[in-house]
Amino acid sequence: MSPLPAFDASDPLGIDDLLGDEDRAVRDTVRSWAADRVLPHIAEWYENGELPGIRELARELGSLGALGMPLTGYGCAGASAVQYGLACLELEAADSGIRSLVSVQGSLAMYAIHRFGSEEQRQRWLPAMAAGEVIGCFGLTEPDHGSDPAGMRTRARRDGGDWVLTGRKMWITNGSVAGVAVVWARTDEGVRGFVVPTDAPGFSAPEIKHKWSLRASVTSELVLDEVRLPADAVLPEVSGLRGPLSCLNHARYGIVWGAMGAARSCFESALGYAKEREQFGRPVAGFQLTQAKLADMAVELHKGILLAHHLGRRMDAGRLRPEQVSFGKLNNVREAMEICRTARTVLGANGISLEYPVMRHATNLESVLTYEGTVEMHQLVLGKALTGLDAFRG
Ligand SMILES: Cc1cc2nc3c(=O)[nH]c(=O)nc-3n(C[C@H](O)[C@H](O)[C@H](O)COP(=O)(O)OP(=O)(O)OC[C@H]3O[C@@H](n4cnc5c(N)ncnc54)[C@H](O)[C@@H]3O)c2cc1C
């Protein structure tokens, strides 16, 4: 019998054994890009509430193949769902804002055009978006309609052969830097998606400031003031909320992985700090209470990564149900927040400093808990699946 492999504190369950060489190559490439291009600057970007050089970052992510990664054709990488997940984890280990840029570009804007667009729309937008030359955004949420988008007020009316869009979208990632917006609007035929070039007259995207979460991410309002679009601006292959909801399902799959990246960064920070920091004549890692925290954090971190792998394999096999994605998002974001909070205590006062990544991740995860379906929405999705009773309306 061959000897047991040594215990690896960075991979206590041996999850690495589940990966193939290509998976490891994707993971390592994205990790080293983030270490080089994001980690040295992220605290400053976060403190200043900006993501300078976002266009350059997008082009670099494009050349890594990270934009629209699991999509096929049109310059997309055609990677597996597991590889896409590994990339999300590594990006979010740097910052949730960077992972959000990639999720919105690939899983929301590009996915919508790829899945529901015409061949002309795909040819026009996807290669440039995969290369990061054009940034996309996805406008579903409105000031008065978040969890329940069925009530949306943004309207598209026919005028001769054209469509005319009027309304407002709120909390839209990448909005002010986007060259194209996928906007969902009410029409006489139900909710439809529109591909809106952001230089169309009547379109504007003022940036939302004063956020205390996802500060290194562009978040905007979209204002559509009688935006006139040609007949072929509508996404032809879908009508109804099924369109945006299936895009969101795809994006929240990436969050299942991403949240564990933020958690890993906090765990590593806490473990390293606890081994260095001495109180009462010994490293704080030597106290039982600290070890209990580290053990519990490691258990939830690696359970969450294992869950992400499981869902990724199901997605690759075409067997992943939306309720299973809700299961993953609900668990992994909630547990990531708990890990960050516990890591914060291990670092003592230093835990609140931007010198360490912990508080930044913890505040970012407040947004991640809310967007792509709030924690309550995912509880209701699972509640309905478990009981057969719909509790969304009471
Ligand atoms: C940083 C950031 C980026 C975002 N990016 C985008 C983007 O790119 N595109 C986009 O379209 N949107 C985006 N969003 C919006 C996000 O998807 C919404 O915030 C989210 O859907 C929740 O909507 P809401 O904020 O209006 O909260 P509400 O829907 O008003 O909910 C408020 C509270 O009530 C609870 N609640 C609502 N209904 C029920 C119910 N039936 N039962 C129990 N509880 C309920 C919610 O869970 C929540 O706790 C972003 C948000 C943030 C913070």
Coordinates of C-alpha atoms and ligand atoms in Angstrom, one line a residue:
M1 CA 0.0 0.0 0.0
S2 CA 1.3 3.4 -0.9
P3 CA 1.8 5.8 2.1
L4 CA -1.0 8.3 2.9
P5 CA -0.4 11.7 1.4
A6 CA 0.7 14.3 3.9
F7 CA -1.9 16.6 5.4
D8 CA -2.2 19.8 3.4
A9 CA -3.5 22.8 5.4
S10 CA -4.5 24.5 2.2
D11 CA -6.4 21.5 1.0
P12 CA -7.3 19.3 4.0
L13 CA -9.9 17.2 2.1
G14 CA -7.6 16.6 -0.9
I15 CA -10.0 18.3 -3.3
D16 CA -7.2 19.0 -5.7
D17 CA -7.4 15.3 -6.6
L18 CA -10.7 16.0 -8.3
L19 CA -9.0 18.3 -10.8
G20 CA -7.4 17.5 -14.1
D21 CA -4.2 19.1 -15.5
E22 CA -6.2 21.6 -17.5
D23 CA -8.3 22.6 -14.5
R24 CA -5.1 23.2 -12.5
A25 CA -3.7 25.3 -15.3
V26 CA -6.8 27.5 -15.5
R27 CA -6.8 27.9 -11.7
D28 CA -3.0 28.7 -11.5
T29 CA -3.2 31.2 -14.4
V30 CA -6.0 33.2 -13.0
R31 CA -4.5 33.1 -9.5
S32 CA -1.2 34.4 -10.7
W33 CA -2.9 37.1 -12.8
A34 CA -4.9 38.3 -9.8
A35 CA -1.7 38.2 -7.6
D36 CA 0.1 40.4 -10.1
R37 CA -2.6 42.7 -11.3
V38 CA -5.1 43.0 -8.5
L39 CA -3.7 42.2 -5.1
P40 CA -1.0 44.9 -5.1
H41 CA -3.6 47.7 -5.7
I42 CA -6.9 46.5 -4.4
A43 CA -6.8 48.1 -0.9
E44 CA -6.1 51.5 -2.5
W45 CA -8.9 51.0 -5.1
Y46 CA -11.2 49.9 -2.4
E47 CA -10.4 52.8 -0.1
N48 CA -10.8 55.3 -3.0
G49 CA -14.0 53.6 -4.2
E50 CA -12.8 53.1 -7.7
L51 CA -11.7 50.6 -10.3
P52 CA -9.1 52.5 -12.3
G53 CA -7.9 50.9 -15.5
I54 CA -11.1 48.8 -15.7
R55 CA -10.9 48.7 -19.5
E56 CA -7.3 47.5 -19.4
L57 CA -8.2 44.9 -16.8
A58 CA -11.1 43.7 -18.9
R59 CA -8.8 43.3 -21.9
E60 CA -6.4 41.3 -19.8
L61 CA -9.2 39.1 -18.5
G62 CA -10.3 38.7 -22.1
S63 CA -6.9 37.5 -23.1
L64 CA -6.9 35.0 -20.2
G65 CA -10.2 33.6 -21.7
A66 CA -12.1 34.6 -18.5
L67 CA -14.9 36.5 -20.2
G68 CA -17.8 34.3 -21.3
M69 CA -15.5 31.4 -20.3
P70 CA -17.9 28.4 -20.5
L71 CA -19.6 29.7 -23.7
T72 CA -18.6 28.2 -27.1
G73 CA -17.7 29.9 -30.3
Y74 CA -17.5 33.7 -31.0
G75 CA -14.0 33.9 -29.4
C76 CA -15.2 32.4 -26.1
A77 CA -13.0 29.8 -24.3
G78 CA -15.5 26.9 -24.2
A79 CA -14.2 25.9 -20.8
S80 CA -15.9 23.5 -18.5
A81 CA -18.2 24.7 -15.7
V82 CA -15.7 23.5 -13.2
Q83 CA -12.9 25.5 -14.8
Y84 CA -15.2 28.6 -14.9
G85 CA -15.9 28.1 -11.2
L86 CA -12.2 27.7 -10.4
A87 CA -11.6 31.1 -12.1
C88 CA -14.4 32.7 -10.2
L89 CA -12.9 31.4 -6.9
E90 CA -9.5 32.8 -7.7
L91 CA -10.8 36.2 -8.8
E92 CA -13.0 36.6 -5.8
A93 CA -10.1 35.6 -3.5
A94 CA -8.6 38.8 -4.8
D95 CA -11.9 40.9 -4.6
S96 CA -15.6 40.3 -5.2
G97 CA -15.6 43.4 -7.4
I98 CA -13.3 41.8 -9.9
R99 CA -15.3 38.6 -9.9
S100 CA -18.5 40.7 -10.4
L101 CA -17.0 42.4 -13.4
V102 CA -16.4 38.9 -14.9
S103 CA -19.7 37.5 -13.9
V104 CA -21.8 40.3 -15.2
Q105 CA -19.8 40.4 -18.5
G106 CA -19.8 36.6 -19.1
S107 CA -22.7 35.1 -17.2
L108 CA -25.3 37.9 -17.6
A109 CA -24.6 40.1 -20.6
M110 CA -22.8 37.6 -22.9
Y111 CA -24.8 34.6 -21.8
A112 CA -28.1 36.5 -22.6
I113 CA -26.8 37.3 -26.1
H114 CA -25.3 33.9 -26.7
R115 CA -28.4 32.0 -25.5
F116 CA -31.3 34.2 -26.7
G117 CA -29.7 36.5 -29.3
S118 CA -29.9 36.3 -33.1
E119 CA -26.9 35.2 -35.1
E120 CA -26.3 38.9 -36.1
Q121 CA -26.4 40.0 -32.4
R122 CA -23.9 37.2 -31.5
Q123 CA -21.5 38.1 -34.3
R124 CA -21.7 41.8 -33.6
W125 CA -21.2 41.7 -29.8
L126 CA -19.7 38.5 -28.5
P127 CA -16.2 38.4 -30.0
A128 CA -15.5 42.0 -28.8
M129 CA -17.0 41.2 -25.4
A130 CA -14.9 37.9 -25.1
A131 CA -11.8 40.0 -25.8
G132 CA -12.8 42.6 -23.2
E133 CA -12.9 45.3 -25.8
V134 CA -16.5 46.0 -25.1
I135 CA -17.8 45.8 -21.5
G136 CA -21.4 44.7 -21.0
C137 CA -24.0 45.2 -18.3
F138 CA -27.3 43.6 -17.4
G139 CA -30.3 45.8 -16.4
L140 CA -33.0 44.0 -14.6
T141 CA -33.4 45.6 -11.1
E142 CA -35.3 48.9 -10.8
P143 CA -35.6 51.4 -8.0
D144 CA -39.0 49.9 -6.9
H145 CA -38.6 46.3 -8.2
G146 CA -35.8 44.1 -7.0
S147 CA -36.6 40.6 -5.8
D148 CA -39.9 40.8 -7.7
P149 CA -38.9 41.9 -11.2
A150 CA -42.4 40.9 -12.5
G151 CA -43.5 44.4 -11.5
M152 CA -40.9 46.2 -13.6
R153 CA -41.9 49.6 -15.1
T154 CA -39.3 50.0 -17.8
R155 CA -41.4 49.8 -21.0
A156 CA -40.6 49.1 -24.6
R157 CA -43.2 50.2 -27.1
R158 CA -43.4 49.7 -30.8
D159 CA -43.2 52.7 -33.0
G160 CA -43.4 51.7 -36.7
G161 CA -40.6 49.2 -37.1
D162 CA -38.6 50.6 -34.1
W163 CA -38.7 49.9 -30.4
V164 CA -38.7 52.9 -27.9
L165 CA -37.5 52.2 -24.4
T166 CA -38.3 54.3 -21.3
G167 CA -37.5 53.6 -17.7
R168 CA -34.9 53.3 -15.0
K169 CA -32.7 50.5 -13.8
M170 CA -30.8 50.6 -10.5
W171 CA -27.7 48.9 -9.0
I172 CA -26.3 47.9 -12.4
T173 CA -22.8 46.5 -12.3
N174 CA -20.5 47.9 -15.0
G175 CA -23.2 50.3 -16.1
S176 CA -21.2 53.5 -16.6
V177 CA -18.3 51.7 -18.4
A178 CA -20.5 49.5 -20.6
G179 CA -20.5 49.7 -24.4
V180 CA -23.6 47.5 -24.5
A181 CA -26.5 47.0 -22.0
V182 CA -28.8 44.0 -22.0
V183 CA -32.0 45.7 -20.7
W184 CA -35.2 43.9 -19.7
A185 CA -38.4 45.7 -20.4
R186 CA -42.2 45.2 -20.3
T187 CA -43.8 45.1 -23.7
D188 CA -47.3 44.2 -25.0
E189 CA -45.9 40.7 -25.5
G190 CA -44.6 40.3 -22.0
V191 CA -41.0 41.0 -20.7
R192 CA -38.4 41.1 -23.5
G193 CA -34.7 41.6 -23.5
F194 CA -33.1 44.4 -25.6
V195 CA -29.5 44.8 -26.7
V196 CA -28.8 48.5 -26.2
P197 CA -25.6 50.2 -27.5
T198 CA -24.9 52.7 -24.7
D199 CA -24.2 55.5 -27.2
A200 CA -27.8 55.4 -28.2
P201 CA -29.5 58.8 -27.8
G202 CA -31.5 59.0 -24.6
F203 CA -29.3 56.4 -22.7
S204 CA -27.3 57.5 -19.7
A205 CA -25.7 55.6 -16.8
P206 CA -24.8 57.8 -13.8
E207 CA -22.5 56.0 -11.3
I208 CA -23.8 55.2 -7.8
K209 CA -21.4 56.5 -5.2
H210 CA -21.2 56.2 -1.4
K211 CA -21.3 52.4 -1.4
W212 CA -19.7 50.7 1.6
S213 CA -19.5 47.3 -0.2
L214 CA -18.1 46.4 -3.6
R215 CA -16.2 49.7 -3.6
A216 CA -13.8 48.4 -6.3
S217 CA -16.7 47.8 -8.7
V218 CA -18.6 50.2 -11.0
T219 CA -22.3 50.3 -10.0
S220 CA -24.7 52.5 -11.9
E221 CA -28.2 53.6 -12.6
L222 CA -29.4 53.2 -16.2
V223 CA -31.7 55.9 -17.4
L224 CA -33.6 55.2 -20.6
D225 CA -35.3 58.3 -21.9
E226 CA -37.2 57.4 -25.1
V227 CA -34.3 55.3 -26.4
R228 CA -35.1 54.4 -30.0
L229 CA -33.8 51.0 -31.2
P230 CA -34.2 49.2 -34.5
A231 CA -36.6 46.2 -34.7
D232 CA -33.7 43.7 -34.5
A233 CA -32.5 45.0 -31.1
V234 CA -34.8 42.6 -29.3
L235 CA -33.5 39.2 -28.2
P236 CA -35.6 37.0 -30.4
E237 CA -35.3 33.7 -28.7
V238 CA -37.0 34.5 -25.3
S239 CA -40.0 36.3 -23.8
G240 CA -41.1 36.4 -20.2
L241 CA -39.0 36.4 -17.0
R242 CA -37.6 33.0 -17.9
G243 CA -35.0 35.0 -19.9
P244 CA -33.4 37.1 -17.2
L245 CA -33.9 34.3 -14.6
S246 CA -32.0 31.8 -16.5
C247 CA -29.1 34.3 -16.9
L248 CA -29.2 34.9 -13.2
N249 CA -29.0 31.2 -12.5
H250 CA -25.8 31.0 -14.6
A251 CA -24.3 34.0 -12.8
R252 CA -25.1 32.7 -9.3
Y253 CA -23.4 29.4 -10.1
G254 CA -20.2 31.5 -10.3
I255 CA -21.0 33.0 -7.0
V256 CA -21.2 29.6 -5.4
W257 CA -17.5 29.3 -6.2
G258 CA -16.5 32.9 -5.8
A259 CA -17.8 33.3 -2.3
M260 CA -15.4 30.5 -1.2
G261 CA -12.5 32.5 -2.7
A262 CA -13.3 35.5 -0.4
A263 CA -13.6 33.0 2.5
R264 CA -10.2 31.3 1.6
S265 CA -8.5 34.7 1.6
C266 CA -9.9 35.5 5.0
F267 CA -9.0 32.0 6.4
E268 CA -5.4 32.2 5.1
S269 CA -5.1 35.7 6.6
A270 CA -6.3 34.5 10.0
L271 CA -4.2 31.4 10.0
G272 CA -1.0 33.3 9.0
Y273 CA -1.7 36.0 11.6
A274 CA -2.5 33.6 14.4
K275 CA 0.8 31.8 13.9
E276 CA 2.8 35.0 14.0
R277 CA 0.9 37.0 16.6
E278 CA 2.1 36.4 20.2
Q279 CA 0.1 37.1 23.4
F280 CA 0.6 35.6 26.9
G281 CA 4.0 34.4 25.7
R282 CA 2.9 32.2 22.7
P283 CA 1.3 32.5 19.3
V284 CA -2.4 33.0 19.5
A285 CA -2.8 30.0 17.2
G286 CA -1.7 27.9 20.2
F287 CA -4.8 28.7 22.2
Q288 CA -7.6 26.2 22.0
L289 CA -10.2 28.9 21.4
T290 CA -8.3 30.1 18.3
Q291 CA -7.9 26.6 17.1
A292 CA -11.6 25.9 17.4
K293 CA -12.2 29.0 15.2
L294 CA -9.6 27.9 12.6
A295 CA -11.0 24.3 12.6
D296 CA -14.6 25.5 12.1
M297 CA -13.5 27.9 9.4
A298 CA -11.6 25.2 7.5
V299 CA -14.5 22.8 7.8
E300 CA -17.0 25.3 6.3
L301 CA -14.5 26.5 3.7
H302 CA -13.7 23.1 2.3
K303 CA -17.3 21.8 2.5
G304 CA -18.3 24.8 0.5
I305 CA -15.6 24.2 -2.1
L306 CA -16.6 20.6 -2.3
L307 CA -20.2 21.6 -2.8
A308 CA -19.1 24.0 -5.6
H309 CA -17.3 21.1 -7.3
H310 CA -20.3 18.9 -7.0
L311 CA -22.6 21.5 -8.6
G312 CA -19.9 22.2 -11.3
R313 CA -19.8 18.5 -12.3
R314 CA -23.6 18.5 -12.4
M315 CA -23.6 21.6 -14.7
D316 CA -21.0 19.9 -16.9
A317 CA -23.2 16.9 -17.1
G318 CA -26.3 19.0 -18.0
R319 CA -27.9 17.9 -14.7
L320 CA -27.8 21.0 -12.6
R321 CA -31.2 22.2 -11.4
P322 CA -31.9 25.9 -10.4
E323 CA -32.9 24.8 -6.9
Q324 CA -29.4 23.2 -6.6
V325 CA -27.8 26.5 -7.5
S326 CA -30.0 28.2 -4.9
F327 CA -28.7 25.6 -2.4
G328 CA -25.1 26.4 -3.2
K329 CA -25.5 30.2 -3.2
L330 CA -27.5 30.2 0.0
N331 CA -24.9 28.0 1.8
N332 CA -21.7 29.3 0.4
V333 CA -22.3 33.0 0.7
R334 CA -23.7 32.7 4.2
E335 CA -20.8 30.5 5.3
A336 CA -18.3 32.8 3.6
M337 CA -19.6 35.7 5.7
E338 CA -19.3 33.7 8.9
I339 CA -15.7 32.7 8.0
C340 CA -14.8 36.4 7.3
R341 CA -16.4 37.5 10.5
T342 CA -14.5 34.9 12.5
A343 CA -11.3 35.7 10.7
R344 CA -11.9 39.3 11.7
T345 CA -11.9 38.3 15.4
V346 CA -8.7 36.3 15.1
L347 CA -6.9 39.4 13.8
G348 CA -8.0 41.5 16.7
A349 CA -7.8 45.2 16.0
N350 CA -5.8 44.6 12.8
G351 CA -8.9 42.8 11.5
I352 CA -10.6 46.2 10.8
S353 CA -7.6 47.5 8.9
L354 CA -7.3 47.6 5.1
E355 CA -3.8 46.3 5.6
Y356 CA -5.5 42.9 5.7
P357 CA -8.1 41.7 3.3
V358 CA -10.6 40.5 5.8
M359 CA -12.9 43.5 6.4
R360 CA -12.9 44.3 2.7
H361 CA -14.1 40.8 1.9
A362 CA -16.6 40.9 4.7
T363 CA -18.2 44.1 3.4
N364 CA -18.1 42.9 -0.2
L365 CA -20.0 39.8 0.8
E366 CA -22.9 42.0 2.1
S367 CA -23.6 42.8 -1.6
V368 CA -23.0 39.2 -2.7
L369 CA -25.6 38.1 -0.2
T370 CA -28.2 40.4 -1.7
Y371 CA -27.5 40.3 -5.5
E372 CA -28.4 37.4 -7.8
G373 CA -31.3 36.6 -5.5
T374 CA -31.2 37.5 -1.8
V375 CA -30.7 34.9 0.9
E376 CA -34.4 35.0 1.5
M377 CA -35.3 34.4 -2.1
H378 CA -33.1 31.3 -2.1
Q379 CA -34.6 30.0 1.1
L380 CA -38.0 30.5 -0.6
V381 CA -36.9 28.6 -3.7
L382 CA -35.7 25.7 -1.6
G383 CA -38.8 26.0 0.7
K384 CA -41.1 25.7 -2.3
A385 CA -39.1 22.8 -3.8
L386 CA -39.1 20.9 -0.4
T387 CA -42.8 21.5 0.5
G388 CA -44.5 22.1 -2.9
L389 CA -45.9 25.3 -1.4
D390 CA -45.1 28.7 -2.8
A391 CA -44.5 31.2 0.0
F392 CA -43.2 34.1 -2.2
R393 CA -46.5 35.9 -1.6
G394 CA -47.0 35.3 2.1
Ligands
LIG1 C1 -23.4 46.0 -5.6 C2 -24.7 45.5 -6.3 C3 -24.6 45.2 -7.7 C4 -25.8 44.8 -8.4 N1 -25.7 44.5 -9.7 C5 -26.8 44.3 -10.4 C6 -26.8 44.2 -11.8 O1 -25.8 44.2 -12.5 N2 -28.0 44.0 -12.5 C7 -29.2 44.0 -11.8 O2 -30.3 43.9 -12.5 N3 -29.3 44.1 -10.5 C8 -28.1 44.3 -9.8 N4 -28.2 44.4 -8.4 C9 -29.5 44.4 -7.7 C10 -29.8 43.2 -6.9 O3 -30.0 42.1 -7.8 C11 -31.0 43.5 -6.0 O4 -30.5 44.4 -5.0 C12 -31.6 42.3 -5.4 O5 -32.3 41.5 -6.4 C13 -32.6 42.6 -4.3 O6 -33.5 43.6 -4.7 P1 -33.7 44.9 -3.7 O7 -32.4 45.5 -3.3 O8 -34.7 45.8 -4.4 O9 -34.3 44.3 -2.4 P2 -35.9 44.0 -2.2 O10 -36.4 43.1 -3.2 O11 -36.6 45.3 -1.9 O12 -35.8 43.2 -0.8 C14 -35.7 43.8 0.5 C15 -35.7 42.7 1.5 O13 -37.0 42.1 1.5 C16 -36.8 40.7 1.3 N5 -38.0 40.1 0.6 C17 -38.4 40.6 -0.6 N6 -39.5 39.8 -1.0 C18 -39.7 38.9 0.0 C19 -40.5 37.8 0.2 N7 -41.5 37.4 -0.7 N8 -40.4 37.0 1.3 C20 -39.4 37.3 2.2 N9 -38.6 38.3 2.1 C21 -38.7 39.1 1.0 C22 -35.5 40.5 0.6 O14 -35.0 39.2 0.7 C23 -34.7 41.6 1.3 O15 -34.2 41.1 2.5 C24 -27.0 44.7 -7.7 C25 -27.0 45.0 -6.3 C26 -25.9 45.4 -5.6 C27 -26.0 45.7 -4.1

